[in-house]
Each structure stands twice: as structure tokens, then as C-alpha cells.
PDB file of C-alpha atoms and ligand atoms in Angstrom:
ATOM      1  CA  MET A   1      13.421 -44.328 -81.436  1.00 83.00           C
ATOM      2  CA  ASN A   2      11.021 -45.829 -83.934  1.00 92.00           C
ATOM      3  CA  VAL A   3      10.094 -43.354 -86.659  1.00 94.00           C
ATOM      4  CA  MET A   4       7.660 -44.690 -89.227  1.00 90.00           C
ATOM      5  CA  THR A   5       8.844 -43.465 -92.621  1.00 91.00           C
ATOM      6  CA  ARG A   6       7.571 -46.102 -95.069  1.00 93.00           C
ATOM      7  CA  PRO A   7       4.648 -44.637 -97.065  1.00 93.00           C
ATOM      8  CA  GLU A   8       2.521 -47.810 -97.036  1.00 94.00           C
ATOM      9  CA  GLU A   9       2.930 -48.258 -93.258  1.00 93.00           C
ATOM     10  CA  LEU A  10       2.107 -44.626 -92.584  1.00 93.00           C
ATOM     11  CA  GLU A  11      -0.943 -44.707 -94.888  1.00 93.00           C
ATOM     12  CA  ALA A  12      -2.311 -47.521 -92.728  1.00 93.00           C
ATOM     13  CA  CYS A  13      -2.214 -45.518 -89.480  1.00 91.00           C
ATOM     14  CA  ALA A  14      -2.240 -41.831 -90.516  1.00 93.00           C
ATOM     15  CA  PRO A  15      -4.517 -39.711 -88.281  1.00 93.00           C
ATOM     16  CA  ALA A  16      -7.788 -38.525 -89.852  1.00 93.00           C
ATOM     17  CA  GLY A  17      -7.450 -35.283 -91.786  1.00 93.00           C
ATOM     18  CA  THR A  18      -3.850 -35.830 -92.838  1.00 97.00           C
ATOM     19  CA  PHE A  19      -2.161 -36.500 -96.140  1.00 97.00           C
ATOM     20  CA  VAL A  20       0.784 -38.903 -96.416  1.00 98.00           C
ATOM     21  CA  GLU A  21       3.376 -37.420 -98.791  1.00 98.00           C
ATOM     22  CA  THR A  22       6.729 -38.665-100.059  1.00 98.00           C
ATOM     23  CA  VAL A  23      10.051 -36.835 -99.692  1.00 98.00           C
ATOM     24  CA  THR A  24      11.712 -36.360-103.098  1.00 98.00           C
ATOM     25  CA  LYS A  25      14.870 -34.317-102.360  1.00 98.00           C
ATOM     26  CA  VAL A  26      16.820 -33.205 -99.273  1.00 98.00           C
ATOM     27  CA  THR A  27      19.595 -30.568 -99.144  1.00 98.00           C
ATOM     28  CA  HIS A  28      21.586 -29.900 -95.976  1.00 98.00           C
ATOM     29  CA  TYR A  29      22.990 -26.384 -95.670  1.00 98.00           C
ATOM     30  CA  THR A  30      24.582 -26.269 -92.219  1.00 98.00           C
ATOM     31  CA  ASP A  31      24.429 -28.318 -89.029  1.00 97.00           C
ATOM     32  CA  ARG A  32      21.347 -26.213 -88.148  1.00 97.00           C
ATOM     33  CA  LEU A  33      19.520 -25.901 -91.491  1.00 98.00           C
ATOM     34  CA  PHE A  34      18.147 -28.111 -94.253  1.00 98.00           C
ATOM     35  CA  HIS A  35      15.640 -27.938 -97.087  1.00 98.00           C
ATOM     36  CA  PHE A  36      13.429 -30.613 -98.559  1.00 98.00           C
ATOM     37  CA  HIS A  37      10.925 -31.256-101.316  1.00 98.00           C
ATOM     38  CA  MET A  38       7.952 -33.585-101.056  1.00 98.00           C
ATOM     39  CA  THR A  39       5.024 -34.546-103.261  1.00 98.00           C
ATOM     40  CA  ARG A  40       1.982 -32.276-103.293  1.00 98.00           C
ATOM     41  CA  PRO A  41      -1.382 -33.899-102.608  1.00 97.00           C
ATOM     42  CA  ALA A  42      -3.767 -33.832-105.555  1.00 94.00           C
ATOM     43  CA  GLY A  43      -6.252 -31.013-105.078  1.00 93.00           C
ATOM     44  CA  PHE A  44      -4.344 -29.375-102.199  1.00 98.00           C
ATOM     45  CA  ARG A  45      -4.573 -25.595-102.603  1.00 98.00           C
ATOM     46  CA  PHE A  46      -2.818 -22.836-100.658  1.00 98.00           C
ATOM     47  CA  ARG A  47      -1.860 -19.195-101.075  1.00 98.00           C
ATOM     48  CA  SER A  48       1.836 -18.349-101.466  1.00 98.00           C
ATOM     49  CA  GLY A  49       3.189 -17.408 -98.006  1.00 98.00           C
ATOM     50  CA  GLU A  50       0.882 -19.680 -95.970  1.00 98.00           C
ATOM     51  CA  PHE A  51       1.944 -22.345 -93.502  1.00 98.00           C
ATOM     52  CA  VAL A  52       0.755 -25.879 -92.929  1.00 98.00           C
ATOM     53  CA  VAL A  53       1.213 -28.478 -90.196  1.00 98.00           C
ATOM     54  CA  ILE A  54       3.543 -31.381 -90.974  1.00 98.00           C
ATOM     55  CA  GLY A  55       4.690 -34.294 -88.861  1.00 98.00           C
ATOM     56  CA  LEU A  56       6.180 -37.713 -88.376  1.00 97.00           C
ATOM     57  CA  MET A  57       4.877 -40.779 -86.595  1.00 96.00           C
ATOM     58  CA  ILE A  58       7.332 -41.275 -83.711  1.00 96.00           C
ATOM     59  CA  GLU A  59       7.000 -44.182 -81.282  1.00 95.00           C
ATOM     60  CA  GLY A  60       3.499 -44.770 -82.656  1.00 93.00           C
ATOM     61  CA  LYS A  61       2.372 -41.173 -82.028  1.00 95.00           C
ATOM     62  CA  PRO A  62       2.098 -38.281 -84.491  1.00 96.00           C
ATOM     63  CA  VAL A  63       4.370 -35.305 -83.732  1.00 98.00           C
ATOM     64  CA  PHE A  64       3.201 -32.227 -85.635  1.00 98.00           C
ATOM     65  CA  ARG A  65       4.687 -28.741 -86.080  1.00 98.00           C
ATOM     66  CA  ALA A  66       3.747 -25.649 -88.096  1.00 98.00           C
ATOM     67  CA  TYR A  67       5.868 -25.107 -91.229  1.00 98.00           C
ATOM     68  CA  SER A  68       5.817 -22.323 -93.804  1.00 98.00           C
ATOM     69  CA  ILE A  69       5.431 -23.664 -97.314  1.00 98.00           C
ATOM     70  CA  ALA A  70       8.545 -22.447 -99.141  1.00 98.00           C
ATOM     71  CA  SER A  71       7.268 -23.278-102.637  1.00 98.00           C
ATOM     72  CA  PRO A  72       4.838 -21.026-104.540  1.00 98.00           C
ATOM     73  CA  SER A  73       1.146 -21.859-104.914  1.00 98.00           C
ATOM     74  CA  TRP A  74       1.568 -22.929-108.565  1.00 97.00           C
ATOM     75  CA  ALA A  75       4.389 -25.447-107.983  1.00 98.00           C
ATOM     76  CA  GLU A  76       3.914 -29.160-108.599  1.00 97.00           C
ATOM     77  CA  ASP A  77       5.735 -30.235-105.439  1.00 98.00           C
ATOM     78  CA  MET A  78       6.100 -28.716-101.957  1.00 98.00           C
ATOM     79  CA  GLU A  79       9.236 -27.280-100.360  1.00 98.00           C
ATOM     80  CA  PHE A  80      10.162 -26.600 -96.736  1.00 98.00           C
ATOM     81  CA  PHE A  81      13.207 -24.957 -95.129  1.00 98.00           C
ATOM     82  CA  SER A  82      13.875 -26.347 -91.678  1.00 98.00           C
ATOM     83  CA  ILE A  83      15.844 -25.830 -88.521  1.00 98.00           C
ATOM     84  CA  LYS A  84      17.547 -28.820 -86.835  1.00 98.00           C
ATOM     85  CA  VAL A  85      16.938 -28.560 -83.092  1.00 98.00           C
ATOM     86  CA  PRO A  86      19.279 -31.203 -81.560  1.00 94.00           C
ATOM     87  CA  ASP A  87      16.724 -32.494 -79.044  1.00 96.00           C
ATOM     88  CA  GLY A  88      13.659 -31.157 -80.840  1.00 98.00           C
ATOM     89  CA  PRO A  89      10.727 -33.585 -80.662  1.00 98.00           C
ATOM     90  CA  LEU A  90      10.197 -33.290 -84.435  1.00 98.00           C
ATOM     91  CA  THR A  91      13.404 -32.008 -86.017  1.00 98.00           C
ATOM     92  CA  ALA A  92      15.764 -34.397 -84.207  1.00 97.00           C
ATOM     93  CA  HIS A  93      14.102 -36.979 -86.524  1.00 98.00           C
ATOM     94  CA  LEU A  94      12.978 -34.838 -89.451  1.00 98.00           C
ATOM     95  CA  GLN A  95      16.592 -33.880 -90.174  1.00 98.00           C
ATOM     96  CA  LYS A  96      17.291 -37.549 -90.992  1.00 97.00           C
ATOM     97  CA  ILE A  97      14.639 -37.914 -93.717  1.00 97.00           C
ATOM     98  CA  GLN A  98      15.700 -39.266 -97.101  1.00 97.00           C
ATOM     99  CA  PRO A  99      14.029 -39.366-100.530  1.00 98.00           C
ATOM    100  CA  GLY A 100      11.323 -42.049-100.458  1.00 97.00           C
ATOM    101  CA  ASP A 101      10.413 -41.431 -96.796  1.00 97.00           C
ATOM    102  CA  ALA A 102       6.851 -40.459 -95.888  1.00 97.00           C
ATOM    103  CA  ILE A 103       5.662 -37.340 -94.053  1.00 97.00           C
ATOM    104  CA  LEU A 104       2.292 -36.411 -92.606  1.00 98.00           C
ATOM    105  CA  MET A 105       0.633 -33.146 -93.562  1.00 98.00           C
ATOM    106  CA  ARG A 106      -2.596 -31.736 -92.147  1.00 98.00           C
ATOM    107  CA  LYS A 107      -5.086 -30.641 -94.749  1.00 97.00           C
ATOM    108  CA  LYS A 108      -5.625 -26.971 -93.898  1.00 97.00           C
ATOM    109  CA  PRO A 109      -3.122 -24.243 -94.818  1.00 98.00           C
ATOM    110  CA  THR A 110      -3.354 -20.826 -93.133  1.00 98.00           C
ATOM    111  CA  GLY A 111      -1.349 -17.665 -92.487  1.00 98.00           C
ATOM    112  CA  THR A 112      -1.095 -13.902 -92.747  1.00 98.00           C
ATOM    113  CA  LEU A 113       2.003 -13.459 -94.956  1.00 98.00           C
ATOM    114  CA  VAL A 114      -0.120 -13.339 -98.076  1.00 98.00           C
ATOM    115  CA  ASN A 115      -0.679 -10.713-100.739  1.00 97.00           C
ATOM    116  CA  ASP A 116      -4.392 -10.581 -99.848  1.00 97.00           C
ATOM    117  CA  ALA A 117      -3.604  -9.187 -96.374  1.00 98.00           C
ATOM    118  CA  LEU A 118      -1.818  -6.111 -97.777  1.00 98.00           C
ATOM    119  CA  VAL A 119      -3.237  -3.091 -99.547  1.00 97.00           C
ATOM    120  CA  ALA A 120      -1.509  -2.255-102.843  1.00 95.00           C
ATOM    121  CA  GLY A 121       1.693  -0.219-102.692  1.00 97.00           C
ATOM    122  CA  ARG A 122       4.856   0.589-104.610  1.00 98.00           C
ATOM    123  CA  ARG A 123       7.447  -1.387-102.660  1.00 98.00           C
ATOM    124  CA  LEU A 124       7.153  -4.641-100.697  1.00 98.00           C
ATOM    125  CA  TYR A 125       9.653  -5.351 -97.927  1.00 98.00           C
ATOM    126  CA  MET A 126       9.962  -8.932 -96.697  1.00 98.00           C
ATOM    127  CA  PHE A 127      11.948  -8.862 -93.447  1.00 98.00           C
ATOM    128  CA  SER A 128      13.196 -12.296 -92.333  1.00 98.00           C
ATOM    129  CA  THR A 129      15.580 -13.878 -89.876  1.00 98.00           C
ATOM    130  CA  GLY A 130      16.767 -17.508 -89.969  1.00 98.00           C
ATOM    131  CA  THR A 131      14.115 -19.927 -91.259  1.00 98.00           C
ATOM    132  CA  GLY A 132      11.753 -16.931 -91.399  1.00 98.00           C
ATOM    133  CA  ILE A 133      12.821 -16.633 -95.047  1.00 98.00           C
ATOM    134  CA  ALA A 134      10.708 -19.735 -95.875  1.00 98.00           C
ATOM    135  CA  PRO A 135       7.342 -18.018 -96.570  1.00 98.00           C
ATOM    136  CA  PHE A 136       9.122 -15.432 -98.705  1.00 98.00           C
ATOM    137  CA  ALA A 137      10.736 -18.172-100.807  1.00 98.00           C
ATOM    138  CA  SER A 138       7.120 -18.770-101.801  1.00 98.00           C
ATOM    139  CA  VAL A 139       6.001 -15.125-102.127  1.00 98.00           C
ATOM    140  CA  ILE A 140       8.968 -14.122-104.362  1.00 98.00           C
ATOM    141  CA  ARG A 141       8.013 -16.826-106.863  1.00 98.00           C
ATOM    142  CA  ASP A 142       4.363 -15.772-107.148  1.00 98.00           C
ATOM    143  CA  PRO A 143       3.518 -13.652-110.223  1.00 97.00           C
ATOM    144  CA  GLU A 144       0.793 -11.879-108.200  1.00 97.00           C
ATOM    145  CA  THR A 145       3.461 -10.251-105.993  1.00 98.00           C
ATOM    146  CA  TYR A 146       5.097  -8.709-109.061  1.00 97.00           C
ATOM    147  CA  GLU A 147       1.722  -7.496-110.345  1.00 96.00           C
ATOM    148  CA  LYS A 148       0.936  -5.823-107.030  1.00 97.00           C
ATOM    149  CA  PHE A 149       4.339  -4.172-106.343  1.00 98.00           C
ATOM    150  CA  ASP A 150       6.947  -2.328-108.444  1.00 98.00           C
ATOM    151  CA  GLU A 151       9.833  -3.364-106.217  1.00 98.00           C
ATOM    152  CA  LEU A 152      10.381  -6.375-103.899  1.00 98.00           C
ATOM    153  CA  ILE A 153      13.042  -6.170-101.187  1.00 98.00           C
ATOM    154  CA  LEU A 154      13.798  -9.375 -99.302  1.00 98.00           C
ATOM    155  CA  THR A 155      16.020  -8.971 -96.249  1.00 98.00           C
ATOM    156  CA  HIS A 156      17.534 -12.049 -94.615  1.00 98.00           C
ATOM    157  CA  SER A 157      19.495 -11.793 -91.375  1.00 98.00           C
ATOM    158  CA  CYS A 158      21.346 -14.724 -89.849  1.00 97.00           C
ATOM    159  CA  ARG A 159      24.013 -15.343 -87.273  1.00 96.00           C
ATOM    160  CA  GLU A 160      26.520 -16.878 -89.703  1.00 97.00           C
ATOM    161  CA  VAL A 161      27.348 -16.348 -93.365  1.00 97.00           C
ATOM    162  CA  ALA A 162      26.730 -20.052 -94.219  1.00 98.00           C
ATOM    163  CA  GLU A 163      23.092 -19.652 -93.090  1.00 98.00           C
ATOM    164  CA  LEU A 164      22.464 -17.209 -95.954  1.00 98.00           C
ATOM    165  CA  LYS A 165      23.218 -19.748 -98.688  1.00 98.00           C
ATOM    166  CA  TYR A 166      19.704 -21.116 -99.186  1.00 98.00           C
ATOM    167  CA  GLY A 167      18.217 -17.641 -99.731  1.00 98.00           C
ATOM    168  CA  GLN A 168      21.092 -16.457-101.889  1.00 98.00           C
ATOM    169  CA  ASP A 169      20.948 -19.561-104.135  1.00 98.00           C
ATOM    170  CA  LEU A 170      17.172 -19.269-104.416  1.00 98.00           C
ATOM    171  CA  VAL A 171      17.207 -15.600-105.444  1.00 98.00           C
ATOM    172  CA  ASP A 172      20.039 -16.261-107.942  1.00 98.00           C
ATOM    173  CA  ALA A 173      18.008 -19.150-109.411  1.00 98.00           C
ATOM    174  CA  VAL A 174      14.818 -17.041-109.625  1.00 98.00           C
ATOM    175  CA  LYS A 175      16.705 -14.282-111.441  1.00 97.00           C
ATOM    176  CA  GLN A 176      18.313 -16.692-113.913  1.00 97.00           C
ATOM    177  CA  ASP A 177      15.249 -18.836-114.642  1.00 96.00           C
ATOM    178  CA  GLU A 178      14.152 -18.165-118.249  1.00 94.00           C
ATOM    179  CA  MET A 179      10.782 -19.872-117.718  1.00 92.00           C
ATOM    180  CA  LEU A 180       9.922 -17.689-114.684  1.00 94.00           C
ATOM    181  CA  LYS A 181      10.859 -14.560-116.696  1.00 94.00           C
ATOM    182  CA  GLU A 182       7.797 -15.225-118.855  1.00 95.00           C
ATOM    183  CA  PHE A 183       5.569 -14.853-115.797  1.00 95.00           C
ATOM    184  CA  PHE A 184       7.186 -12.001-113.834  1.00 96.00           C
ATOM    185  CA  ASP A 185       9.970  -9.450-113.958  1.00 96.00           C
ATOM    186  CA  SER A 186      12.563 -10.813-111.522  1.00 97.00           C
ATOM    187  CA  SER A 187      14.709  -7.668-111.935  1.00 97.00           C
ATOM    188  CA  LYS A 188      12.195  -6.061-109.507  1.00 98.00           C
ATOM    189  CA  LEU A 189      13.538  -8.333-106.736  1.00 98.00           C
ATOM    190  CA  LYS A 190      16.441  -7.336-104.471  1.00 98.00           C
ATOM    191  CA  LEU A 191      18.024  -9.443-101.726  1.00 98.00           C
ATOM    192  CA  TYR A 192      19.698  -7.746 -98.751  1.00 98.00           C
ATOM    193  CA  ASN A 193      21.620 -10.151 -96.521  1.00 98.00           C
ATOM    194  CA  SER A 194      23.004  -9.251 -93.108  1.00 97.00           C
ATOM    195  CA  VAL A 195      24.957 -11.235 -90.553  1.00 97.00           C
ATOM    196  CA  THR A 196      25.138 -10.674 -86.796  1.00 96.00           C
ATOM    197  CA  ARG A 197      28.001 -12.840 -85.539  1.00 95.00           C
ATOM    198  CA  GLU A 198      30.621 -12.954 -88.309  1.00 96.00           C
ATOM    199  CA  PRO A 199      32.350 -10.386 -90.505  1.00 93.00           C
ATOM    200  CA  TYR A 200      30.169  -9.519 -93.516  1.00 94.00           C
ATOM    201  CA  PRO A 201      29.678  -6.425 -95.733  1.00 92.00           C
ATOM    202  CA  PHE A 202      26.271  -5.786 -94.116  1.00 93.00           C
ATOM    203  CA  LYS A 203      26.509  -6.486 -90.429  1.00 92.00           C
ATOM    204  CA  GLY A 204      23.987  -6.235 -87.605  1.00 92.00           C
ATOM    205  CA  ARG A 205      20.390  -6.858 -86.654  1.00 95.00           C
ATOM    206  CA  ILE A 206      17.799  -5.827 -89.229  1.00 97.00           C
ATOM    207  CA  THR A 207      16.062  -3.670 -86.622  1.00 97.00           C
ATOM    208  CA  ASP A 208      19.263  -1.639 -86.109  1.00 97.00           C
ATOM    209  CA  LEU A 209      19.757  -1.366 -89.878  1.00 97.00           C
ATOM    210  CA  ILE A 210      16.194   0.003 -90.216  1.00 98.00           C
ATOM    211  CA  ASP A 211      16.481   2.237 -87.163  1.00 97.00           C
ATOM    212  CA  THR A 212      19.738   3.889 -88.269  1.00 97.00           C
ATOM    213  CA  GLY A 213      18.545   4.196 -91.872  1.00 97.00           C
ATOM    214  CA  LYS A 214      21.561   2.190 -93.096  1.00 97.00           C
ATOM    215  CA  LEU A 215      19.306  -0.343 -94.838  1.00 98.00           C
ATOM    216  CA  PHE A 216      17.677   2.350 -97.001  1.00 98.00           C
ATOM    217  CA  LYS A 217      21.020   4.037 -97.746  1.00 97.00           C
ATOM    218  CA  ASP A 218      22.576   0.693 -98.768  1.00 97.00           C
ATOM    219  CA  LEU A 219      19.588  -0.078-101.021  1.00 97.00           C
ATOM    220  CA  GLY A 220      19.372   3.434-102.464  1.00 97.00           C
ATOM    221  CA  VAL A 221      15.692   3.806-101.517  1.00 98.00           C
ATOM    222  CA  PRO A 222      13.877   6.477 -99.454  1.00 97.00           C
ATOM    223  CA  PRO A 223      13.037   5.815 -95.763  1.00 97.00           C
ATOM    224  CA  LEU A 224       9.820   3.940 -94.917  1.00 98.00           C
ATOM    225  CA  ASP A 225       6.719   5.782 -96.098  1.00 98.00           C
ATOM    226  CA  PRO A 226       3.141   4.561 -95.519  1.00 98.00           C
ATOM    227  CA  ALA A 227       2.119   5.996 -98.897  1.00 98.00           C
ATOM    228  CA  ASN A 228       4.448   3.656-100.800  1.00 98.00           C
ATOM    229  CA  ASP A 229       5.808   0.897 -98.589  1.00 98.00           C
ATOM    230  CA  ARG A 230       4.278  -2.401 -97.507  1.00 98.00           C
ATOM    231  CA  ALA A 231       5.925  -5.118 -95.419  1.00 98.00           C
ATOM    232  CA  MET A 232       5.751  -8.729 -94.339  1.00 98.00           C
ATOM    233  CA  ILE A 233       7.803  -9.800 -91.312  1.00 98.00           C
ATOM    234  CA  CYS A 234       8.809 -13.317 -90.240  1.00 98.00           C
ATOM    235  CA  GLY A 235      11.216 -14.016 -87.400  1.00 98.00           C
ATOM    236  CA  SER A 236      11.450 -14.637 -83.663  1.00 97.00           C
ATOM    237  CA  ALA A 237       8.917 -13.061 -81.303  1.00 97.00           C
ATOM    238  CA  ALA A 238      11.498 -10.412 -80.287  1.00 97.00           C
ATOM    239  CA  MET A 239      12.368  -9.581 -83.915  1.00 97.00           C
ATOM    240  CA  LEU A 240       8.653  -9.246 -84.777  1.00 98.00           C
ATOM    241  CA  LYS A 241       7.995  -6.967 -81.822  1.00 98.00           C
ATOM    242  CA  ASP A 242      10.931  -4.656 -82.574  1.00 98.00           C
ATOM    243  CA  THR A 243      10.365  -4.538 -86.350  1.00 98.00           C
ATOM    244  CA  LYS A 244       6.636  -3.935 -85.878  1.00 98.00           C
ATOM    245  CA  ALA A 245       7.414  -0.990 -83.550  1.00 98.00           C
ATOM    246  CA  LEU A 246       9.727   0.545 -86.179  1.00 98.00           C
ATOM    247  CA  LEU A 247       7.097   0.194 -88.921  1.00 98.00           C
ATOM    248  CA  GLU A 248       4.406   1.694 -86.692  1.00 98.00           C
ATOM    249  CA  ARG A 249       6.724   4.577 -85.849  1.00 98.00           C
ATOM    250  CA  ALA A 250       7.034   5.183 -89.601  1.00 98.00           C
ATOM    251  CA  GLY A 251       3.205   5.336 -89.826  1.00 98.00           C
ATOM    252  CA  LEU A 252       2.386   1.863 -91.230  1.00 98.00           C
ATOM    253  CA  THR A 253      -0.545  -0.092 -89.757  1.00 98.00           C
ATOM    254  CA  GLU A 254      -0.831  -3.836 -89.242  1.00 98.00           C
ATOM    255  CA  GLY A 255      -3.204  -5.803 -91.451  1.00 98.00           C
ATOM    256  CA  ALA A 256      -4.804  -9.237 -91.459  1.00 96.00           C
ATOM    257  CA  ASN A 257      -6.632 -11.490 -93.890  1.00 96.00           C
ATOM    258  CA  ASN A 258      -9.994  -9.893 -93.063  1.00 96.00           C
ATOM    259  CA  ARG A 259      -8.551  -6.367 -92.746  1.00 97.00           C
ATOM    260  CA  PRO A 260      -5.786  -5.687 -95.299  1.00 98.00           C
ATOM    261  CA  ALA A 261      -3.417  -2.867 -94.321  1.00 98.00           C
ATOM    262  CA  GLU A 262       0.252  -1.895 -94.701  1.00 98.00           C
ATOM    263  CA  PHE A 263       2.161  -4.682 -92.956  1.00 98.00           C
ATOM    264  CA  VAL A 264       1.656  -8.228 -91.655  1.00 98.00           C
ATOM    265  CA  ILE A 265       3.640 -10.426 -89.276  1.00 98.00           C
ATOM    266  CA  GLU A 266       4.076 -14.124 -88.485  1.00 98.00           C
ATOM    267  CA  ARG A 267       6.294 -15.985 -86.059  1.00 97.00           C
ATOM    268  CA  ALA A 268       9.040 -18.126 -87.617  1.00 96.00           C
ATOM    269  CA  PHE A 269       8.753 -20.366 -84.536  1.00 96.00           C
ATOM    270  CA  ALA A 270       6.929 -20.487 -81.230  1.00 90.00           C
ATOM    271  CA  GLY A 271       8.820 -19.727 -77.999  1.00 72.00           C
TER     272      GLY A 271
HETATM  273  C1  FAD B 301       3.589 -20.235 -88.006  1.00 87.09           C
HETATM  274  C2  FAD B 301       4.859 -21.032 -87.832  1.00 87.09           C
HETATM  275  C3  FAD B 301       5.610 -21.358 -88.967  1.00 87.09           C
HETATM  276  C4  FAD B 301       6.800 -22.093 -88.825  1.00 87.09           C
HETATM  277  N1  FAD B 301       7.546 -22.366 -89.934  1.00 87.09           N
HETATM  278  C5  FAD B 301       8.738 -23.020 -89.802  1.00 87.09           C
HETATM  279  C6  FAD B 301       9.569 -23.260 -90.936  1.00 87.09           C
HETATM  280  O1  FAD B 301       9.240 -22.952 -92.072  1.00 87.09           O
HETATM  281  N2  FAD B 301      10.755 -23.895 -90.713  1.00 87.09           N
HETATM  282  C7  FAD B 301      11.156 -24.283 -89.458  1.00 87.09           C
HETATM  283  O2  FAD B 301      12.252 -24.849 -89.322  1.00 87.09           O
HETATM  284  N3  FAD B 301      10.396 -24.057 -88.386  1.00 87.09           N
HETATM  285  C8  FAD B 301       9.193 -23.453 -88.526  1.00 87.09           C
HETATM  286  N4  FAD B 301       8.395 -23.243 -87.431  1.00 87.09           N
HETATM  287  C9  FAD B 301       8.829 -23.838 -86.146  1.00 87.09           C
HETATM  288  C10 FAD B 301       8.374 -25.296 -86.111  1.00 87.09           C
HETATM  289  O3  FAD B 301       6.972 -25.331 -85.894  1.00 87.09           O
HETATM  290  C11 FAD B 301       9.101 -26.128 -85.012  1.00 87.09           C
HETATM  291  O4  FAD B 301       9.178 -25.402 -83.825  1.00 87.09           O
HETATM  292  C12 FAD B 301      10.485 -26.549 -85.441  1.00 87.09           C
HETATM  293  O5  FAD B 301      10.372 -27.400 -86.560  1.00 87.09           O
HETATM  294  C13 FAD B 301      11.239 -27.324 -84.340  1.00 87.09           C
HETATM  295  O6  FAD B 301      10.438 -28.415 -83.954  1.00 87.09           O
HETATM  296  P1  FAD B 301      10.939 -29.389 -82.807  1.00 87.09           P
HETATM  297  O7  FAD B 301       9.799 -30.253 -82.419  1.00 87.09           O
HETATM  298  O8  FAD B 301      12.189 -30.078 -83.257  1.00 87.09           O
HETATM  299  O9  FAD B 301      11.331 -28.432 -81.601  1.00 87.09           O
HETATM  300  P2  FAD B 301      10.335 -27.466 -80.775  1.00 87.09           P
HETATM  301  O10 FAD B 301      10.028 -28.106 -79.467  1.00 87.09           O
HETATM  302  O11 FAD B 301       9.188 -27.057 -81.631  1.00 87.09           O
HETATM  303  O12 FAD B 301      11.276 -26.222 -80.577  1.00 87.09           O
HETATM  304  C14 FAD B 301      12.300 -26.239 -79.606  1.00 87.09           C
HETATM  305  C15 FAD B 301      12.941 -24.866 -79.532  1.00 87.09           C
HETATM  306  O13 FAD B 301      13.733 -24.689 -80.703  1.00 87.09           O
HETATM  307  C16 FAD B 301      13.708 -23.341 -81.113  1.00 87.09           C
HETATM  308  N5  FAD B 301      13.196 -23.294 -82.514  1.00 87.09           N
HETATM  309  C17 FAD B 301      12.128 -23.967 -83.029  1.00 87.09           C
HETATM  310  N6  FAD B 301      11.984 -23.677 -84.345  1.00 87.09           N
HETATM  311  C18 FAD B 301      12.981 -22.818 -84.660  1.00 87.09           C
HETATM  312  C19 FAD B 301      13.338 -22.173 -85.871  1.00 87.09           C
HETATM  313  N7  FAD B 301      12.635 -22.359 -87.013  1.00 87.09           N
HETATM  314  N8  FAD B 301      14.399 -21.346 -85.861  1.00 87.09           N
HETATM  315  C20 FAD B 301      15.119 -21.175 -84.705  1.00 87.09           C
HETATM  316  N9  FAD B 301      14.815 -21.762 -83.525  1.00 87.09           N
HETATM  317  C21 FAD B 301      13.761 -22.577 -83.501  1.00 87.09           C
HETATM  318  C22 FAD B 301      12.774 -22.600 -80.164  1.00 87.09           C
HETATM  319  O14 FAD B 301      13.545 -21.968 -79.168  1.00 87.09           O
HETATM  320  C23 FAD B 301      11.946 -23.687 -79.566  1.00 87.09           C
HETATM  321  O15 FAD B 301      11.495 -23.361 -78.278  1.00 87.09           O
HETATM  322  C24 FAD B 301       7.213 -22.521 -87.537  1.00 87.09           C
HETATM  323  C25 FAD B 301       6.429 -22.206 -86.405  1.00 87.09           C
HETATM  324  C26 FAD B 301       5.287 -21.460 -86.542  1.00 87.09           C
HETATM  325  C27 FAD B 301       4.492 -21.110 -85.314  1.00 87.09           C
END
């Protein structure tokens, strides 16, 4: 298949309302997951946690998909954490990108996993499965999150241990970065990994770990309390539905950009 990846060619035929950006770094984690950096358009603004629509020109036609921006709003470049769907219309090709290749990006970011959609609280939970960690890679590097909350708990649940590496490396890097320490107190951030299909110290679906109270016991924190706890959730439709039900049972209410409340949700993928 013909995928147009040369920046000057793509510039010539990019659909209206799209930027053409250049890939600067690609890291493959597993046969299902990779991460890449690309240039950030001059003047492009977004809030940490939002998503944007990116695409490739395949067989002369643009193929676009929603992607959470994994970099924080202050960063010079843009990062994305992606699935590789073997026959996926976009990712069958996107997984082959190399530094120097060009990518399309629509101009308008949006999303609900943003600090503005939550009322202030003591503790922020970020519940993620698979590539659902991507928006939180952005949120945990935003100083505003540390101003708003005393404690940040990022949970990442995957099928296999190898799928946790991106999140683990990122949190380790955030905690060790001397420059970031000038802007926020990374000791407030905790990462809780769990795995469903391989042996691991913390095993099982995040919904079961919440439901049984094991998550809170492992973390040494009290059970969910609407007076103190806030949450953002990003995963499959089933994970969102089940996690939302557990939060509502604990007395938390769902918020939105125009109606901030105690938790917000966003799908990590459609379908
Ligand atoms: C708001 C939003 C944000 C998103 N952010 C990201 C992101 O940051 N990273 C990312 O990789 N994808 C993300 N997606 C999914 C993304 O839009 C595409 O679906 C994905 O890139 C695969 O595209 P495709 O054309 O290859 O296959 P598609 O035809 O889009 O998907 C084929 C099938 O693959 C499965 N699938 C798709 N995406 C995923 C995924 N991320 N994890 C597990 N299974 C999946 C689904 O079963 C889907 O039906 C997001 C989707 C939404 C709605």
C-alpha cells in the first residue's frame, strides 16, 4: 500500500484544517505497543489530558483516528502511545513510521480527562488499562495537577508484564528528573501496576482490586471517599462502565468540562 510519509509531499495534499508534523523518535515496547514523538505545530495549544485526531495519507486518502496526547501542555514536542492492530486501517501503517516521516494532525484538541473537569480534592486517582495510560502520561507531568491534589495515584492494568514498561519507565523518569522537581513535587505520585494474564505481585482487573478493597490496602490509603477522592478513568468501554459503577457506589459523581464534579471518563478506543 502507498503511504505518503515525505513531509513535502504531504504538505502539498494535506486536507484543510490539518497540520503536517514530523516524527522525531519512535520506541517499540512490544509487538502490540509503541511510542513516538513528533514536532509540535507553532501556536498549537491544548490542555494536559486532551486528545487530538492524527492520521496518515494512505492510497491517496487520509485515515484519521483519535489519539490522547501523552506529552504535557508545556512540552516542546508531542508524544503518543499507540496500539498496533495487525489489520488496523491506521496502525498497520503507523507502526512502521520512522524519524523524518510526516503525520497529519487535525487542529482541534478536546477531551474530558482534564483538571478543569474535576472539583478540587485531596487525592487524584488515574485508572488506566492498556494505552489508556496515554492521557495520564500528560496529566502527571503538569504542575497544575500537583497544585490541585496532595496525592496522585496512577493505576495501570495490562494483560502482560511487558506492557507495563512504558508507564513504569515514564514514572521513574518523572521522579528522577531534577528539572521537573523545580516545578512540582513528584514524591506525591504513586504508580500501581497490575497484570491480568501473567504472574505479577499485583494481579487482576482494576475493578476487582477496587471492589475487594485490595487496591487501597496495598497503597495504604482509606477506601474511596467523595469528600477527598477524585478520579479520571481511561480504558475500554467495559472497564469504564464497571469502574464508573464502583465510583458511583462510593458516592462520587461524574463531571464534565462544563460541569466539574468528582470523576471523569474517556474511552481509550472505540468499539
Ligand atoms: C478518545 C480516544 C482516544 C484514543 N487514544 C488512543 C491512544 O492514545 N493510543 C491508541 O493506540 N489508541 C487510541 N485510541 C484508539 C485509536 O483511535 C484507534 O482506534 C487505534 O489507533 C487503532 O486504529 P486502527 O485504524 O489501526 O484500527 P481501528 O479500526 O480503529 O480499531 C480496530 C479494533 O482494534 C481495537 N483497538 C483499537 N484501538 C485500541 C487500543 N488503543 N487498545 C486496544 N485495542 C484497540 C478495537 O477492538 C477496535 O475495534 C483512542 C480512541 C479514542 C476514541
